[in-house]
Coordinates of C-alpha atoms in Angstrom, one line a residue:
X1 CA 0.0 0.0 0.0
X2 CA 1.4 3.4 -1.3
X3 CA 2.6 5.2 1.2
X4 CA 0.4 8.8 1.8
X5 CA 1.9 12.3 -0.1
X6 CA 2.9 15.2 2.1
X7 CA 2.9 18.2 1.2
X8 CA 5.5 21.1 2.0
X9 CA 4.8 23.3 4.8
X10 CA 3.6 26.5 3.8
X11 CA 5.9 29.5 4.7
X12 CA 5.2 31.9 7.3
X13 CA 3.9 35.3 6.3
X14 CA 6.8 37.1 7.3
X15 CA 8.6 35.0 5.3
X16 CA 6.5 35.9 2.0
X17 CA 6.9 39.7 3.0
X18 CA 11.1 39.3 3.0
X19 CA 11.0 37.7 -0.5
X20 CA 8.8 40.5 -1.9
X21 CA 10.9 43.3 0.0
X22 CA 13.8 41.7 -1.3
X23 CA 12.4 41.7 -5.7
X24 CA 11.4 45.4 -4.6
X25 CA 14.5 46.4 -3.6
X26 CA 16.6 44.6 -6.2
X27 CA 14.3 46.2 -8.8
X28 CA 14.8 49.8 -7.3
X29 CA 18.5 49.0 -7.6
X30 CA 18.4 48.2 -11.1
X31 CA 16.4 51.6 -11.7
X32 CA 18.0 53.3 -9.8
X33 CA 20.9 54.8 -12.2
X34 CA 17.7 55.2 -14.7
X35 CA 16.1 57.3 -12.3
X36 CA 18.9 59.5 -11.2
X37 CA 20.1 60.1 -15.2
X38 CA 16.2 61.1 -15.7
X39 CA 16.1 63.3 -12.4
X40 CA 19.5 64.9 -13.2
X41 CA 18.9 65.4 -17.0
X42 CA 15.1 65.9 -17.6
X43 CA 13.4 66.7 -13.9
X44 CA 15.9 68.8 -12.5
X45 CA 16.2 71.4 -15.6
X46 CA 12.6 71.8 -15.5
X47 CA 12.5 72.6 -12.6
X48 CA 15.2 74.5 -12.5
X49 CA 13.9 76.7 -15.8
X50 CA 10.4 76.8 -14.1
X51 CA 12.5 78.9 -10.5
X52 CA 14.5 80.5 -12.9
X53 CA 11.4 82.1 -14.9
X54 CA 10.4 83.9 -12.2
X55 CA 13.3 85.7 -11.8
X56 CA 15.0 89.2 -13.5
X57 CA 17.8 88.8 -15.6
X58 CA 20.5 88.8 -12.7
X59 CA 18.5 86.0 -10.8
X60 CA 19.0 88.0 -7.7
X61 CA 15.1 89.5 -7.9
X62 CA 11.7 88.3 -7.8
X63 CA 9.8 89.3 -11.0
X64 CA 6.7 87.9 -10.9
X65 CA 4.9 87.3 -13.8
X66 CA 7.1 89.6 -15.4
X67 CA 9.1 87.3 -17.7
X68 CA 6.0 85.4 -18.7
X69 CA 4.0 88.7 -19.9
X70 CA 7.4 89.6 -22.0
X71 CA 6.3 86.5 -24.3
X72 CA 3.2 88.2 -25.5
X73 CA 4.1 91.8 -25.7
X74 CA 7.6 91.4 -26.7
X75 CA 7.6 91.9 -30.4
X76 CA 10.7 89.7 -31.2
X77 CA 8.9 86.5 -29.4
X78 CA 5.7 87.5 -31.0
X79 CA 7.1 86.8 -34.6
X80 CA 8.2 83.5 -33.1
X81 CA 5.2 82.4 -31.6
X82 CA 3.1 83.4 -34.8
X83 CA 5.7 81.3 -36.9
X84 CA 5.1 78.7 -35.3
X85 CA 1.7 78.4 -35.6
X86 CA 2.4 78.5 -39.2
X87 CA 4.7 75.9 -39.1
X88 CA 2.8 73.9 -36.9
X89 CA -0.6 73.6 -39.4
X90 CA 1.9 73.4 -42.6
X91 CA 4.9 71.5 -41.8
X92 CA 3.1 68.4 -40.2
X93 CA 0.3 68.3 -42.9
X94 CA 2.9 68.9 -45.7
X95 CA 5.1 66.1 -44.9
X96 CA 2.5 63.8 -43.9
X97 CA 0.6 64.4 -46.9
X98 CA 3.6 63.7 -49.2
X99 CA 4.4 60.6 -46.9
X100 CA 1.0 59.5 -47.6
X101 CA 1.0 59.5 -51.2
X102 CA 4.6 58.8 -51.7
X103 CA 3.5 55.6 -50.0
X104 CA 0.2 54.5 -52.2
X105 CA 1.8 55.1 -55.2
X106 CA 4.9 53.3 -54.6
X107 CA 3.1 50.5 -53.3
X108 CA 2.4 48.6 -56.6
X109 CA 5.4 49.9 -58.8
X110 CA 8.6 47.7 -58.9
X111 CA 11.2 50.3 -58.4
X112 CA 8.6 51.5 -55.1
X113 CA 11.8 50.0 -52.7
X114 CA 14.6 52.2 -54.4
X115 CA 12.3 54.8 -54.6
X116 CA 11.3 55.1 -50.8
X117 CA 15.2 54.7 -50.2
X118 CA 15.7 57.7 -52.4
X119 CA 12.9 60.0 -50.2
X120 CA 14.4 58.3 -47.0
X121 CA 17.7 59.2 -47.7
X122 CA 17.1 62.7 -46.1
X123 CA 17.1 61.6 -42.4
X124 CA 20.5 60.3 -42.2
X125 CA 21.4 63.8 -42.9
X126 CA 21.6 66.0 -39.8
X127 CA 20.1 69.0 -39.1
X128 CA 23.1 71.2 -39.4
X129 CA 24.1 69.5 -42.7
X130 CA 20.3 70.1 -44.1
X131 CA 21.2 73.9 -43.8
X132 CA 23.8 74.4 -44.7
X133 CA 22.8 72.6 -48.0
X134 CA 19.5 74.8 -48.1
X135 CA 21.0 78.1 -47.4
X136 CA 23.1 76.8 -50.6
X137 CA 19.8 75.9 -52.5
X138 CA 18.4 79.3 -51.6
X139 CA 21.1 81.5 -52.8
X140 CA 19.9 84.2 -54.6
X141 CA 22.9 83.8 -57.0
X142 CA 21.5 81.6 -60.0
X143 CA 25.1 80.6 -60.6
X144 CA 25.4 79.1 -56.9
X145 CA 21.5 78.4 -55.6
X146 CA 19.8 75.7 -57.6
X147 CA 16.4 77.0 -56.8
X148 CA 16.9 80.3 -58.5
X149 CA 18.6 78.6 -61.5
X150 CA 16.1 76.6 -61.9
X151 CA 13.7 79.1 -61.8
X152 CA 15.3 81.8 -63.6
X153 CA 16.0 79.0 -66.5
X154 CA 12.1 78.6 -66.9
X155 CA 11.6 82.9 -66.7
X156 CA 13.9 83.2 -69.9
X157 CA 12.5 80.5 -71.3
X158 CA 9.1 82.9 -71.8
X159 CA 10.8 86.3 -71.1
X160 CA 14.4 86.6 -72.2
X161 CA 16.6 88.9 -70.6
X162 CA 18.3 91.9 -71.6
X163 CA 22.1 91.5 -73.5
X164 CA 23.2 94.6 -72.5
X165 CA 22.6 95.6 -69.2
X166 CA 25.3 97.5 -68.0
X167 CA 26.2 99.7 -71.5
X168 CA 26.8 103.5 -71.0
X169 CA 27.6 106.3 -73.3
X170 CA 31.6 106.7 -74.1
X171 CA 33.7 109.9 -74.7
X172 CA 31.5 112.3 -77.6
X173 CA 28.8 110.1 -77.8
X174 CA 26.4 111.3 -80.1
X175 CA 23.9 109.8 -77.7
X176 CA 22.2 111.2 -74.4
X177 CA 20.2 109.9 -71.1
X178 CA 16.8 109.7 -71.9
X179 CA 14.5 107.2 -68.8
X180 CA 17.0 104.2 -68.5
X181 CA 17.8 104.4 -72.2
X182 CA 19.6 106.2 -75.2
X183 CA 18.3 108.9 -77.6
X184 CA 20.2 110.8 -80.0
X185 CA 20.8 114.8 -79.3
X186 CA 19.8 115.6 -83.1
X187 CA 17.1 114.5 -84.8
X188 CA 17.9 112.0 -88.1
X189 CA 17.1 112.0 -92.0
X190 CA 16.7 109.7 -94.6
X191 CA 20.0 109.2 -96.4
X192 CA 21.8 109.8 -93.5
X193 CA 24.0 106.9 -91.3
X194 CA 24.0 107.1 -88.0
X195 CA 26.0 105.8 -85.4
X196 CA 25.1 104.5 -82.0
X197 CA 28.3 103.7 -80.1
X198 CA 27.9 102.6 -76.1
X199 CA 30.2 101.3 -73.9
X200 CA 30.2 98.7 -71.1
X201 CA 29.1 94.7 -72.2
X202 CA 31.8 92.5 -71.1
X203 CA 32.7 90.4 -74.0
X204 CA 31.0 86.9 -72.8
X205 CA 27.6 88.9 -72.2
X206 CA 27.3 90.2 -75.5
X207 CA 24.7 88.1 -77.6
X208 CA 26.7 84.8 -79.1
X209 CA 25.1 85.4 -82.7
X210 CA 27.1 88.8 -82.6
X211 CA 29.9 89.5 -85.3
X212 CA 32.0 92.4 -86.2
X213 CA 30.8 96.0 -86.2
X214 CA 30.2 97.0 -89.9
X215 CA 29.5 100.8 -91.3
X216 CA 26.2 100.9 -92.5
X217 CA 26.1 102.5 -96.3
X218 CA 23.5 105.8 -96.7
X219 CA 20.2 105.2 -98.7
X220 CA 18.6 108.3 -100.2
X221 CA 14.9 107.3 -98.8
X222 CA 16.0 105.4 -95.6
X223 CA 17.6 105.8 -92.1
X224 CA 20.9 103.4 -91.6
X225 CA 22.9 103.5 -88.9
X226 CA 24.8 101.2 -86.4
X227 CA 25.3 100.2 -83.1
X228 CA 28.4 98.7 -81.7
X229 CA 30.7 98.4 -78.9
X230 CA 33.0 101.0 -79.5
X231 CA 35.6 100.3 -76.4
X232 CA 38.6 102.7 -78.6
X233 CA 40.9 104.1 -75.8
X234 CA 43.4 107.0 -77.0
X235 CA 45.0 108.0 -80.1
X236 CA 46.3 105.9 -82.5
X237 CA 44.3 103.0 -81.1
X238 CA 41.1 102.4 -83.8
X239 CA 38.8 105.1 -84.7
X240 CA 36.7 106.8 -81.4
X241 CA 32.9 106.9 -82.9
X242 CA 33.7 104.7 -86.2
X243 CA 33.2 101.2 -86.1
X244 CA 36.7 99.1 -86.2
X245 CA 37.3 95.1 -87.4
X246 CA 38.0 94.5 -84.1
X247 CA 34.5 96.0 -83.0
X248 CA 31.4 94.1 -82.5
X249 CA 28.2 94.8 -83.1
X250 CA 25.0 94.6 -80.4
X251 CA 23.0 92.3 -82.4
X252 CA 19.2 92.4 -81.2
X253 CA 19.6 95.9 -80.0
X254 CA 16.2 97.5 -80.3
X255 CA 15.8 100.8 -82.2
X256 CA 13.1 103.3 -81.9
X257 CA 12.3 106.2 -84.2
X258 CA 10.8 108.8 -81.9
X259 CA 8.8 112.0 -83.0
X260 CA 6.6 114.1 -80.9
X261 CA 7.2 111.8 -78.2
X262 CA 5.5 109.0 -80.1
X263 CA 7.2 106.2 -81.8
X264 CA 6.4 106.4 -85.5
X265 CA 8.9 103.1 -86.4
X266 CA 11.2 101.2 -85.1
X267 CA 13.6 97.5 -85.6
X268 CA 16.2 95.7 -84.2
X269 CA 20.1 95.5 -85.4
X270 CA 21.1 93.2 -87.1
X271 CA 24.3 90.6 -86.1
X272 CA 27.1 93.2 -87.3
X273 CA 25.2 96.2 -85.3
X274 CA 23.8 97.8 -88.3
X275 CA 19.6 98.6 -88.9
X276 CA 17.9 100.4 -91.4
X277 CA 14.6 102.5 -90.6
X278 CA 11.7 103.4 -93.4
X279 CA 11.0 107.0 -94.4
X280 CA 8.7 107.6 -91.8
X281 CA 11.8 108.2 -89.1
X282 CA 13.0 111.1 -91.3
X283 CA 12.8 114.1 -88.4
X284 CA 12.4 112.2 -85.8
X285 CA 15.6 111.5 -83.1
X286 CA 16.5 107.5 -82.5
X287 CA 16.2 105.9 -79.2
X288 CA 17.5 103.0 -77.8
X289 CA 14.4 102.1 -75.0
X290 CA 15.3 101.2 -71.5
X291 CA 14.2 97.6 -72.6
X292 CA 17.6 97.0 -73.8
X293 CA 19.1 97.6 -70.7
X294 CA 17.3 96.2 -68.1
X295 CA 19.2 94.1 -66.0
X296 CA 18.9 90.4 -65.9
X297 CA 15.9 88.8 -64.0
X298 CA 18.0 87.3 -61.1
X299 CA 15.2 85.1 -59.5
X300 CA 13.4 85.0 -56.6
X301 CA 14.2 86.2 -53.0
X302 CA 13.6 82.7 -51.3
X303 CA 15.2 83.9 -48.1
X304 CA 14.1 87.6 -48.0
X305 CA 11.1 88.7 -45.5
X306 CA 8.4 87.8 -46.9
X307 CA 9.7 84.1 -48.5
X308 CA 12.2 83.0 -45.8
X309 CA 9.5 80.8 -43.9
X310 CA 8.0 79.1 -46.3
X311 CA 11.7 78.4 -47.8
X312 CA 12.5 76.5 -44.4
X313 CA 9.4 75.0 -44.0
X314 CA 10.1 73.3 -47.9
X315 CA 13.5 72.6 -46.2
X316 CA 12.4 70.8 -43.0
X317 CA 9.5 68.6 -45.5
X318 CA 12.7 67.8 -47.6
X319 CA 13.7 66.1 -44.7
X320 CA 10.4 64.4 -42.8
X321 CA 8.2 63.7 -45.9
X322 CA 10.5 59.6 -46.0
X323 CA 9.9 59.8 -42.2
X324 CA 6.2 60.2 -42.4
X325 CA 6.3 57.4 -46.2
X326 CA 7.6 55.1 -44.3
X327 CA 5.5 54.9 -40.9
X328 CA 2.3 54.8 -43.8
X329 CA 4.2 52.4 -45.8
X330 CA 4.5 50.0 -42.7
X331 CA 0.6 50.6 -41.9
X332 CA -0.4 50.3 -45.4
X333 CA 0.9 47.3 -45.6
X334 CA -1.2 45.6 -42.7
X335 CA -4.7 46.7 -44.5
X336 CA -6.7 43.8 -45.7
X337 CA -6.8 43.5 -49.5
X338 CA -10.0 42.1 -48.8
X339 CA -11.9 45.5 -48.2
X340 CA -9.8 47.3 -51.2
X341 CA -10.7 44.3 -53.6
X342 CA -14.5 44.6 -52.6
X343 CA -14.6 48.1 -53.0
X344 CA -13.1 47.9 -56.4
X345 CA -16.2 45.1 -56.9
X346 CA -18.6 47.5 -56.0
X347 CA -17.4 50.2 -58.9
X348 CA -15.6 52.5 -56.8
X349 CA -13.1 54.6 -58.5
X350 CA -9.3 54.7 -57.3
X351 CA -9.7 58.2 -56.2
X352 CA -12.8 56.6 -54.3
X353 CA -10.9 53.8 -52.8
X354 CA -8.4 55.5 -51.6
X355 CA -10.3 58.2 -50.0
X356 CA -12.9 56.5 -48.8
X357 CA -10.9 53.1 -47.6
X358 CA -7.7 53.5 -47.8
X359 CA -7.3 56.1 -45.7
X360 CA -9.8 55.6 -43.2
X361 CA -7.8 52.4 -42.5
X362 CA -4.7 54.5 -42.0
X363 CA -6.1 56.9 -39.6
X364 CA -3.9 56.0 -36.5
X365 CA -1.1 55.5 -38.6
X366 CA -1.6 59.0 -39.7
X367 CA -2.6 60.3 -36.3
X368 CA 1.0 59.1 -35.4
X369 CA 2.7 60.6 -37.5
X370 CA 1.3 64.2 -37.4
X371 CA 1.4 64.2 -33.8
X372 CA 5.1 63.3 -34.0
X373 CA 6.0 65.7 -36.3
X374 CA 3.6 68.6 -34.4
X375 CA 6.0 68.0 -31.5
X376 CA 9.2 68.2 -33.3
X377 CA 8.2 71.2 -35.2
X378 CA 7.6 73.0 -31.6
X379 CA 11.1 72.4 -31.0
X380 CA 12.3 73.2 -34.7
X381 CA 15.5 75.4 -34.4
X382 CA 18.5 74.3 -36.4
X383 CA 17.2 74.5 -39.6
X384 CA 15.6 78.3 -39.1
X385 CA 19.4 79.5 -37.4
X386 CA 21.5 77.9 -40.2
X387 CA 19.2 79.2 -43.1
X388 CA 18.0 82.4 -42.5
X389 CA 20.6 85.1 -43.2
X390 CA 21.3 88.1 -40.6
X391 CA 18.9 90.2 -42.4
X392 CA 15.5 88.0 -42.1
X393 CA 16.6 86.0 -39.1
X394 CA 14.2 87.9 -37.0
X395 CA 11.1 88.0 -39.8
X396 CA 11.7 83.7 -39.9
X397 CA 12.1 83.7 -35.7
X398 CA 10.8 80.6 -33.8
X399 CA 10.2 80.2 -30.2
X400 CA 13.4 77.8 -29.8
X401 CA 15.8 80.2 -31.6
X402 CA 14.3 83.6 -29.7
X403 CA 15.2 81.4 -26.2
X404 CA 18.6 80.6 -27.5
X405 CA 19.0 84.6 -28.2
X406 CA 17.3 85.3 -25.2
X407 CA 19.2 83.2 -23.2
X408 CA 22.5 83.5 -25.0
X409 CA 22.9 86.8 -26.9
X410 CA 20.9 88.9 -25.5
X411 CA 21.6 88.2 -21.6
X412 CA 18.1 87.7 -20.4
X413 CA 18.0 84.2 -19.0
X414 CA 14.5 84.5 -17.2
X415 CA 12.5 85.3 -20.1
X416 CA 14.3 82.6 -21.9
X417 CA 13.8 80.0 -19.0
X418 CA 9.8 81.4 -19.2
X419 CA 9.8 80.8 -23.3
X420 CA 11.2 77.0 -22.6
X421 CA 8.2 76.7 -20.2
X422 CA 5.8 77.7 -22.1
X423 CA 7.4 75.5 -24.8
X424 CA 6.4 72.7 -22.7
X425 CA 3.4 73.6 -21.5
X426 CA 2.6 73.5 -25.7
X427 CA 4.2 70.2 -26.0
X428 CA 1.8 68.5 -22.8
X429 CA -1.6 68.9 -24.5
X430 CA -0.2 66.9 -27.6
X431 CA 1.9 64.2 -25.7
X432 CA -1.0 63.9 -24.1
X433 CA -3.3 63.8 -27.2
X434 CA -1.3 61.3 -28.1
X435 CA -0.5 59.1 -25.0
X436 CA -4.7 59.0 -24.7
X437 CA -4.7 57.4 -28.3
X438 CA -2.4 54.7 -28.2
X439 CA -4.4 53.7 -24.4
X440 CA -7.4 53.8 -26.9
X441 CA -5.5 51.2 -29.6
X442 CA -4.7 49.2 -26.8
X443 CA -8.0 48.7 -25.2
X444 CA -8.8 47.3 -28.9

């Protein structure tokens, strides 16, 4: 006959308490360097900025309030905080937005993987190096920034500019000032030749069809003439006010016939500099309009006043719009095929589908990502220091750059301790936003 089990004597209570006591405390020792890394670099410069904010710029006197009324009435910290409400609806919507459809329509396309490398690419660069490549991008030089290249190479495409924007008159010149442009001091008559010598186009901006200057011959019931580049220096040295061989004409130059102050003909030179002008000009003084000599359209002022935000803010998208493709990416990829497929059944259009479905589905996903980049955009500051030059640094100001001036340049360290504050107390409601949601998905 087996032999009856016995069973192990239960241990004492106090015994149960010692065991638990001792996980606690081995668990507070393992947290413990945690805790004092997160008290000594988060907890203790809140608080620290929070005393500080209360205090004048010495930090040996109570001011109140003081420092925290400075953020609305100051009119440097104004500037910041409205820029940041502009970059907080534009930036976040932008990139996501891209992300978004960067990610649908790279989701059926072979080369969707390179591409998404290609628009990813961007975050491995750091913010320093994005600005610096930007401010590059942005130079108002055409020869140096590729924006303005770019866009000045699509303006003369439909508007060329002018050859010769920096002529002037030379010694003698038979010419006069006349409203940016030329006119002769006598008034012309058919079988005469005239001559229209300037000075002043250096020799690679004169037009490339342009050969050497030529005399034009009289005809007895026209106006002929020519216009050159008549650089002759001294005597002995060519002919001052006659055409030379080693002369060029300013072929294209426009020629106006002006009597009465009304233009009653006009033409353009031809390759060697010469034009000829119909009876009709007989009496009447020759101009060369303004038009000629306007200078070159030089593109746009990304980074003056009233561009230099929205030039960032392209900058900074540059930069997120892979972060935001790939998060969408990852969450299109877990929507059932299922509901697309029926919805395609059912006759819905792509634009339907995707609307309507697609991104639905991807809610969260998105909520994600705008929420992360609303918080890093409240915090935006290399990329608004590095690109914005001296002279609109203050029109593109943010609330993280007017602390760091605040605090650094301008010696005022309580009213930069109360902008970080108030920084934070705009990054709680959307931590929190977003610490609410993800309780939400979880409960799912």
């Amino acid at each position: 006959m087996a032999a009856p089990a016995t069973t192990a004597p239960a241990p004492p209570p106090g015994h149960r308490r010692s065991v638990t006591g001792t996980r606690k405390t081995v668990a507070a020792l393992f947290l413990l360097p945690a805790l004092v890394l997160l008290g000594a670099l988060v907890v203790y410069p809140i608080g620290y900025s929070l005393i500080r904010s209360f205090y004048n710029a010495d930090g040996d006197g109570f001011a109140g309030v003081d420092n925290y009324k400075a953020i609305f009435t100051d009119d440097g910290i104004r500037t910041a905080l409205k820029n940041n409400v502009i970059w907080l609806v534009f930036a976040p919507t932008v990139s996501t937005a891209l992300g978004l459809v960067f990610a649908v329509l790279t989701e059926r396309v072979r080369w969707g993987t390179a591409f998404k490398l290609v628009v990813f690419m961007p975050m491995a660069i750091s913010m320093l190096a994005a600005g610096i490549i930007f401010r590059l991008v942005y130079d108002q030089d055409p020869d140096k920034g590729v924006a303005n290249a770019v866009w000045v190479g699509i303006h003369d495409t439909f508007a060329q500019s002018s050859a010769f924007p920096n002529a002037h008159l030379g010694r003698e010149s038979p010419l006069t000032a006349d409203q940016g442009g030329f006119v002769t001091k006598a008034t012309v008559h058919t079988g005469q030749a005239v001559t229209l010598p300037l000075l002043g186009v250096a020799p690679d901006q004169m037009p490339d069809g342009a050969k050497k200057a030529v005399a034009a011959k009289p005809d007895p019931g026209r106006i002929t003439g020519t216009t050159w580049q008549d650089f002759t220096r001294g005597k002995g040295v060519g002919t001052l006010g006659a055409p030379d061989p080693s002369e060029v004409g300013y072929d294209g130059m426009r020629v106006e016939a002006v009597k009465d102050g009304k233009v009653v003909a006009s033409t353009k030179a031809a390759a060697d500099g010469t034009f000829t002008l119909p009876a009709a000009a007989d009496g009447a003084r020759l101009r060369l309009p303004a038009s000629n000599f306007k200078q070159p359209y030089n593109g746009v002022d990304w980074l003056g006043p009233s561009l230099v935000t929205p030039a960032i803010i392209g900058s900074y998208v540059w930069m997120w719009a892979g972060f935001a493709m790939v998060l969408i990416a990852a969450g299109l990829a877990g929507v059932p095929r299922e509901l697309l497929e029926a919805a395609r059944v059912d006759g819905a259009t792509e634009w339907q589908v995707f609307r309507k479905v697609t991104v639905p589905l991807l809610a969260p996903v998105l909520a994600v990502v705008t929420v992360t980049l609303m918080i890093n955009v409240l915090k935006v500051f290399d990329l608004v220091y590095i690109i914005a030059p001296g002279s609109s640094q203050d029109d593109a100001n943010v609330l993280a750059l007017e602390l760091y001036r605040k605090g650094f340049s301008e010696g005022q360290p309580g009213i930069a301790s109360a902008i970080a504050v108030f920084l934070l107390l705009l990054v709680i409601p959307v931590m929190w936003f977003n610490v609410r949601r993800l309780r939400r998905e979880e409960r799912r």
